[in-house]
């Protein structure tokens, strides 16, 4: 139906959505209706990304005293719109406790604030921080921000609010209706929405007025994405408009988004696995051929981004990602819907001269699941006084926790009432079945607990290895 989008526009206006938000969704909808949402990026059309300068190479080439000057022109933006629903949270994921520091329970947001405050004090820079919240994360998160007596910021907003968009009824192509919970009729447009939100908020103009030239953007659930004067100086030295931090792929990263070079244009592209043709999957997942993955931490020149957004009236032409779900994600029998999204890193293809820099795993510590949280809360990490999540080598054991008992954060916390076990000597951890842990449990080698068919308990001070809980008389 040619006028079908009018239903979406009317619904969005009733929801007090801006014309920019409506224009952005209109573009996504048109791409989806034209069935262009899954355009392949074929292996034959791209070249692997190689010879990327590493953080260590960069570190040796810059004057670290001068680097403070570049850093002083840098602003910090954190994507904080996620609710952590994959872990059963009903609040901002950044409010989830990560670990203790000097007896105080620290959440993601507390650690992020600590990173900003200590950096300001140590280097004498302004380093303004802005959160991109969603309507669902704003209230609780900003309450924490305002309660922190050491964090002060004037003239530059501490938050901007990302847009929402209607979910599409897959059968009819119309806005989905769910009267029992109308909130579920809406979804976020992916972190690519950052750009139209920034444009609409006027944040770039404000930053320029205050003398800032660079913007560092990262996810709030990646505590490794700290402000860095080294990278700020490198970015300034290159003169590039856009820089993506990439990390070396391991086998576990083989299905993640990675950067490639378009043979026709010479520009860099973000290729997600949803854009890989079946015939190309072996090549795309070959970590020797395509050695780097996208960490979703980007550096952008404020004037270049402002110019690009003005060119497209605030709505960048990013590739459309189609997510097939049900209107109630917890009820597989509810109405099938499609949610249209874009990825922030995909903007790399729009900037002539965009570059990448290879960083160590210490700058990529995401928490997407309770398996990740298990490692983050363990003795593998030490939270320093400058709020760096420090580990010896940042090579972590693979962790597989039984999703029936550990996927939901409340179930997870219930089974680790004291703390998670020691992982200092563990190569991998596999927990099958319903196990609850006492104090001071240690795991070693390829630790595994098998499903006993009934709830089980690991007593205080026990060791768990390849054969399960070790017997008391082991030598």
XYZ file of C-alpha atoms in Angstrom:
475
model
C 0.000 0.000 0.000
C 1.580 3.294 -1.072
C 0.198 5.220 1.896
C 1.000 2.598 4.519
C 3.834 4.609 6.038
C 1.312 7.309 6.908
C 0.111 4.980 9.693
C 3.612 4.905 11.149
C 4.077 8.665 10.820
C 0.773 9.315 12.567
C 1.617 6.887 15.373
C 5.040 8.463 15.868
C 3.596 11.989 15.981
C 1.020 10.853 18.548
C 4.003 9.564 20.526
C 5.604 13.040 20.286
C 8.432 11.792 18.072
C 10.343 14.427 16.108
C 10.325 14.873 12.336
C 13.968 13.758 12.303
C 12.992 10.479 13.989
C 10.138 10.024 11.524
C 12.411 10.735 8.541
C 14.959 8.244 9.794
C 12.374 5.492 10.228
C 10.831 6.366 6.848
C 14.168 5.632 5.203
C 14.558 2.309 7.050
C 10.999 1.334 6.161
C 11.445 2.158 2.468
C 14.639 0.073 2.297
C 12.873 -2.822 4.001
C 9.819 -2.625 1.717
C 12.100 -2.601 -1.329
C 13.766 -5.731 0.085
C 17.150 -4.034 0.099
C 17.738 -4.581 3.795
C 20.099 -7.526 3.436
C 22.343 -6.402 0.576
C 25.290 -8.764 0.470
C 28.856 -7.540 0.798
C 30.437 -10.224 -1.345
C 33.926 -11.521 -0.650
C 34.913 -10.947 -4.286
C 34.089 -7.236 -3.950
C 36.241 -6.511 -0.888
C 39.806 -6.764 0.327
C 40.839 -7.790 3.839
C 41.960 -5.066 6.216
C 45.675 -5.513 6.872
C 48.662 -3.565 8.176
C 46.672 -1.663 10.779
C 48.903 0.329 13.179
C 48.761 -1.021 16.710
C 48.324 0.940 19.903
C 51.888 -0.032 20.829
C 53.265 1.328 17.552
C 51.341 4.553 18.091
C 52.477 4.826 21.706
C 56.124 4.870 20.674
C 55.671 7.657 18.111
C 53.899 10.397 20.059
C 54.980 13.008 22.589
C 52.877 12.158 25.634
C 53.139 15.636 27.110
C 51.880 17.113 23.844
C 49.163 14.456 23.707
C 47.395 16.170 26.593
C 46.669 19.065 24.239
C 44.827 16.803 21.786
C 43.072 15.105 24.673
C 41.936 18.479 26.022
C 39.982 18.931 22.770
C 38.217 15.552 23.154
C 34.689 14.899 24.444
C 33.393 11.522 25.644
C 30.062 9.948 24.654
C 28.730 6.681 26.049
C 25.884 4.661 24.517
C 23.671 3.842 27.492
C 20.277 2.983 26.063
C 20.313 -0.775 26.745
C 18.155 -2.406 29.412
C 20.101 -5.637 29.609
C 17.002 -7.671 28.777
C 19.204 -10.554 27.563
C 20.180 -11.009 31.232
C 16.672 -10.494 32.591
C 17.278 -6.913 33.740
C 14.480 -4.358 33.777
C 16.780 -1.366 34.274
C 19.790 0.116 32.507
C 22.554 -2.452 32.153
C 24.969 0.215 33.399
C 23.308 -0.037 36.842
C 24.387 -3.671 37.182
C 27.025 -4.229 39.909
C 30.329 -5.386 38.436
C 32.646 -5.766 41.419
C 33.732 -4.131 44.669
C 36.360 -1.435 45.043
C 37.570 -0.591 48.561
C 34.490 -2.323 50.008
C 32.110 -0.330 47.808
C 29.900 -2.053 45.259
C 30.687 -0.600 41.833
C 28.257 -0.585 38.908
C 29.211 0.062 35.286
C 28.152 3.689 35.618
C 30.194 4.140 38.825
C 33.317 2.822 37.079
C 32.718 5.028 34.021
C 32.316 8.091 36.248
C 35.466 7.080 38.129
C 37.392 6.861 34.853
C 36.242 10.335 33.818
C 36.820 11.992 37.199
C 40.308 10.551 37.738
C 41.322 11.404 34.161
C 40.183 14.995 34.644
C 42.138 15.274 37.877
C 45.292 13.538 36.643
C 45.619 15.370 33.321
C 43.876 18.652 34.088
C 41.449 18.368 31.158
C 37.742 19.158 30.978
C 36.700 15.847 29.337
C 32.930 16.388 29.168
C 30.872 13.201 29.248
C 27.494 12.787 27.578
C 25.329 9.663 27.820
C 22.983 8.634 25.031
C 20.155 7.264 27.158
C 16.846 5.811 26.101
C 13.520 6.803 27.619
C 13.804 3.637 29.709
C 17.319 4.251 31.054
C 17.338 8.025 31.522
C 15.652 8.467 34.908
C 17.552 5.809 36.870
C 20.919 6.584 35.277
C 20.708 10.352 35.716
C 19.761 9.859 39.361
C 23.155 8.162 39.833
C 24.964 10.909 37.882
C 23.409 13.677 39.978
C 24.170 11.854 43.229
C 27.904 11.683 42.492
C 29.429 14.600 44.398
C 32.700 14.502 42.452
C 31.170 14.717 38.970
C 30.396 18.259 37.808
C 29.667 19.488 34.306
C 28.251 22.769 33.037
C 27.582 24.055 29.548
C 27.577 20.640 27.892
C 24.613 18.258 28.345
C 25.177 15.082 30.333
C 22.567 13.205 28.312
C 20.809 13.047 24.978
C 17.817 10.757 24.434
C 17.813 8.235 21.605
C 14.761 7.753 19.442
C 12.256 4.914 19.393
C 10.400 3.496 16.418
C 7.324 1.301 15.883
C 7.708 -2.436 15.472
C 6.360 -3.669 12.145
C 3.739 -6.421 11.957
C 5.484 -8.914 9.702
C 2.251 -10.183 8.157
C 0.689 -6.818 7.279
C 3.598 -4.380 7.103
C 1.590 -2.054 9.374
C 2.407 -0.859 12.910
C 1.957 -3.773 15.291
C -0.780 -3.527 17.922
C -0.355 -5.002 21.405
C -3.045 -3.514 23.670
C -2.083 -5.576 26.720
C 1.299 -3.776 26.837
C 1.530 -0.865 24.363
C 5.158 -0.192 25.375
C 6.094 -3.382 23.521
C 4.867 -1.832 20.275
C 8.088 0.229 20.242
C 11.791 -0.575 19.901
C 15.110 1.274 19.602
C 16.546 1.791 16.085
C 20.002 0.405 16.918
C 23.090 2.371 17.891
C 23.296 3.894 14.408
C 20.505 6.139 15.707
C 23.269 7.956 17.599
C 23.954 10.175 14.601
C 20.431 11.523 14.102
C 20.090 11.932 17.881
C 23.320 13.940 18.009
C 22.163 16.064 15.080
C 18.786 16.790 16.587
C 20.182 17.550 20.046
C 22.569 20.248 18.829
C 25.375 18.562 20.798
C 27.952 19.079 18.031
C 27.303 22.826 17.915
C 27.622 23.039 21.682
C 30.897 21.124 21.697
C 32.332 23.306 18.933
C 31.327 26.454 20.803
C 33.325 25.169 23.781
C 36.404 24.499 21.653
C 36.166 20.706 21.307
C 37.305 19.065 18.074
C 37.063 15.316 18.673
C 34.409 12.958 19.973
C 35.185 9.497 21.375
C 32.135 7.194 21.365
C 31.828 3.749 22.974
C 29.395 1.369 24.679
C 28.683 1.706 28.393
C 29.016 -2.077 28.847
C 32.608 -1.968 27.554
C 34.663 -0.873 30.566
C 37.857 -1.198 28.568
C 36.883 1.757 26.351
C 38.587 4.354 28.520
C 39.504 7.893 27.461
C 43.029 7.772 25.960
C 45.390 10.685 25.321
C 47.563 8.381 23.193
C 44.720 7.646 20.780
C 43.547 11.262 20.859
C 46.993 12.449 19.735
C 47.241 9.713 17.101
C 43.826 10.642 15.735
C 44.826 14.307 15.551
C 48.144 13.442 13.872
C 46.486 11.390 11.125
C 44.074 14.123 10.076
C 41.482 11.376 9.493
C 37.789 12.282 9.919
C 36.778 8.929 11.430
C 38.707 6.173 13.253
C 37.499 2.784 14.477
C 39.271 0.785 17.179
C 39.649 -2.816 16.024
C 41.051 -5.827 17.870
C 42.644 -9.060 16.686
C 40.064 -11.776 16.098
C 40.173 -15.097 17.896
C 38.113 -18.149 17.030
C 35.429 -16.906 19.447
C 35.172 -13.649 17.450
C 34.790 -15.276 14.049
C 31.078 -14.423 13.713
C 31.411 -10.766 14.692
C 31.353 -7.677 12.503
C 34.672 -6.898 10.836
C 36.114 -4.120 8.709
C 36.911 -4.705 5.018
C 37.946 -2.455 2.132
C 35.650 -1.927 -0.860
C 37.650 -2.739 -4.019
C 35.577 -0.323 -6.129
C 35.821 2.768 -3.924
C 38.816 2.014 -1.694
C 36.722 2.952 1.328
C 36.428 0.920 4.498
C 33.187 -0.960 5.223
C 31.770 -2.602 8.307
C 30.598 -6.071 7.275
C 28.214 -7.739 9.715
C 27.570 -11.475 9.391
C 23.997 -10.687 8.313
C 25.560 -9.129 5.184
C 27.669 -12.194 4.342
C 26.375 -14.514 1.614
C 26.309 -18.216 2.492
C 28.953 -18.890 -0.137
C 31.289 -16.390 1.563
C 30.899 -17.431 5.192
C 34.013 -19.600 5.281
C 36.128 -16.672 4.070
C 34.381 -14.128 6.317
C 34.960 -16.314 9.384
C 38.584 -17.018 8.475
C 40.403 -15.122 11.215
C 43.712 -15.365 9.364
C 42.290 -13.763 6.224
C 40.230 -11.141 8.085
C 42.262 -10.632 11.278
C 40.414 -7.694 12.899
C 36.952 -7.170 14.373
C 35.056 -3.981 15.180
C 35.056 -3.037 18.896
C 32.348 -0.388 18.365
C 34.597 2.296 19.831
C 34.993 5.177 17.382
C 36.738 8.544 17.172
C 35.236 11.241 14.966
C 36.152 14.818 14.108
C 33.253 16.977 15.199
C 33.434 19.291 12.167
C 33.530 16.324 9.752
C 30.557 14.651 11.412
C 28.597 17.897 11.489
C 29.266 18.440 7.777
C 28.253 14.883 6.902
C 25.033 15.091 8.920
C 24.157 18.421 7.297
C 24.667 16.793 3.889
C 22.020 14.189 4.701
C 19.767 16.403 6.829
C 20.558 14.411 9.954
C 19.756 10.937 8.574
C 22.833 9.038 7.386
C 22.269 6.349 4.701
C 23.475 3.398 6.782
C 22.831 -0.258 5.869
C 19.583 -1.571 7.352
C 19.640 -4.520 9.747
C 16.416 -6.539 9.996
C 15.696 -8.337 13.264
C 12.885 -10.876 13.226
C 11.266 -11.172 16.653
C 7.886 -11.409 18.348
C 6.148 -8.346 19.730
C 6.568 -9.774 23.231
C 10.120 -11.158 23.224
C 9.269 -13.433 26.162
C 6.294 -15.017 24.322
C 7.186 -16.867 21.142
C 3.487 -17.226 20.297
C 2.894 -13.452 20.145
C 2.701 -11.577 16.840
C 5.842 -11.873 14.638
C 7.423 -8.473 14.024
C 10.413 -6.977 12.273
C 12.614 -4.396 13.982
C 14.760 -2.217 11.721
C 18.159 -1.057 12.969
C 21.424 0.479 11.857
C 24.960 0.057 13.230
C 27.071 3.004 14.371
C 30.302 1.615 12.926
C 28.780 1.350 9.452
C 29.248 5.119 9.101
C 32.918 4.429 8.364
C 32.010 3.936 4.683
C 30.719 7.519 4.418
C 34.012 9.183 5.334
C 36.791 9.500 2.784
C 40.085 8.796 4.553
C 38.584 6.878 7.499
C 41.098 4.663 9.305
C 41.428 1.943 11.945
C 43.769 1.427 14.870
C 44.401 -1.961 16.458
C 43.974 -2.022 20.237
C 44.623 -4.704 22.831
C 41.901 -6.632 24.615
C 42.334 -4.330 27.602
C 40.267 -1.810 25.578
C 37.564 -4.352 24.709
C 35.891 -5.823 27.788
C 32.195 -6.070 26.870
C 29.564 -7.681 29.077
C 26.758 -9.034 26.916
C 25.850 -12.131 28.949
C 26.204 -13.532 32.448
C 29.077 -15.651 31.070
C 30.956 -12.368 30.524
C 29.893 -11.046 33.929
C 31.195 -14.246 35.555
C 34.712 -13.390 34.345
C 34.377 -9.684 35.142
C 33.441 -10.406 38.768
C 36.208 -12.972 39.233
C 39.737 -12.627 40.573
C 41.008 -12.360 37.007
C 40.408 -8.617 37.367
C 41.603 -5.919 39.703
C 39.886 -2.527 39.652
C 42.637 0.065 40.053
C 42.366 3.435 41.759
C 42.093 5.014 38.301
C 39.176 2.637 37.594
C 40.939 0.468 35.057
C 39.825 -3.154 34.845
C 43.293 -4.670 35.072
C 44.330 -8.234 34.239
C 47.681 -9.881 33.618
C 47.276 -10.813 29.956
C 43.588 -10.259 29.042
C 43.359 -13.812 27.696
C 40.349 -15.231 29.509
C 38.975 -18.729 30.019
C 36.019 -19.710 27.875
C 32.899 -19.849 30.050
C 29.674 -21.761 29.393
C 27.053 -21.518 32.130
C 23.823 -23.506 31.860
C 21.326 -20.932 30.529
C 18.468 -22.603 32.412
C 19.961 -21.517 35.735
C 22.416 -18.682 35.044
C 21.179 -16.613 32.074
C 18.896 -14.463 34.226
C 20.854 -12.139 36.516
C 18.604 -12.878 39.509
C 19.157 -16.635 39.096
C 22.873 -15.991 38.590
C 23.217 -13.950 41.789
C 21.242 -16.519 43.751
C 23.707 -19.267 42.814
C 26.780 -17.165 43.666
C 25.649 -15.702 47.007
C 29.183 -14.818 48.186
C 31.231 -14.299 45.049
C 32.065 -16.131 41.841
C 34.811 -18.770 42.088
C 38.501 -18.053 41.550
C 39.446 -18.364 37.870
C 43.174 -17.684 38.228
C 44.086 -21.287 37.296
C 41.163 -22.004 34.954
C 41.505 -22.617 31.226
C 37.759 -23.079 30.695
C 34.595 -23.359 32.781
C 31.520 -25.430 31.950
C 28.614 -25.626 34.385
C 25.756 -27.941 33.459
C 22.780 -28.176 35.789
C 21.759 -26.292 38.923
C 24.811 -25.618 41.102
C 25.096 -23.146 43.973
C 28.529 -22.097 45.238
C 29.903 -21.541 48.714
C 32.729 -19.210 49.700
C 36.289 -19.359 48.331
C 35.687 -21.950 45.603
C 38.530 -22.233 43.068
C 38.377 -23.558 39.510
C 41.386 -24.921 37.625
C 42.274 -26.405 34.229
C 39.142 -27.275 32.204
C 36.734 -27.087 35.116
C 33.433 -28.833 34.587
C 30.351 -29.568 36.672
C 27.837 -31.987 35.147
C 24.080 -31.972 35.543
C 23.135 -34.223 38.488
C 19.411 -33.851 37.784
C 18.849 -32.115 41.116
C 20.088 -28.878 42.740
C 23.664 -29.302 43.967
C 26.063 -27.366 46.176
C 29.819 -26.741 45.994
C 30.965 -26.350 49.627
C 33.233 -23.589 50.890
C 36.880 -23.803 49.836
C 36.495 -26.641 47.338
C 38.397 -27.036 44.070
C 36.573 -27.706 40.794
C 38.500 -29.266 37.907
C 37.975 -31.514 34.872
C 36.388 -34.223 37.041
C 34.083 -31.887 38.915
C 34.431 -31.184 42.631
C 37.754 -32.721 43.630
C 37.634 -35.333 46.394
C 38.952 -34.277 49.806
C 41.828 -36.757 49.639
C 43.210 -35.731 46.243
C 46.958 -35.139 46.013
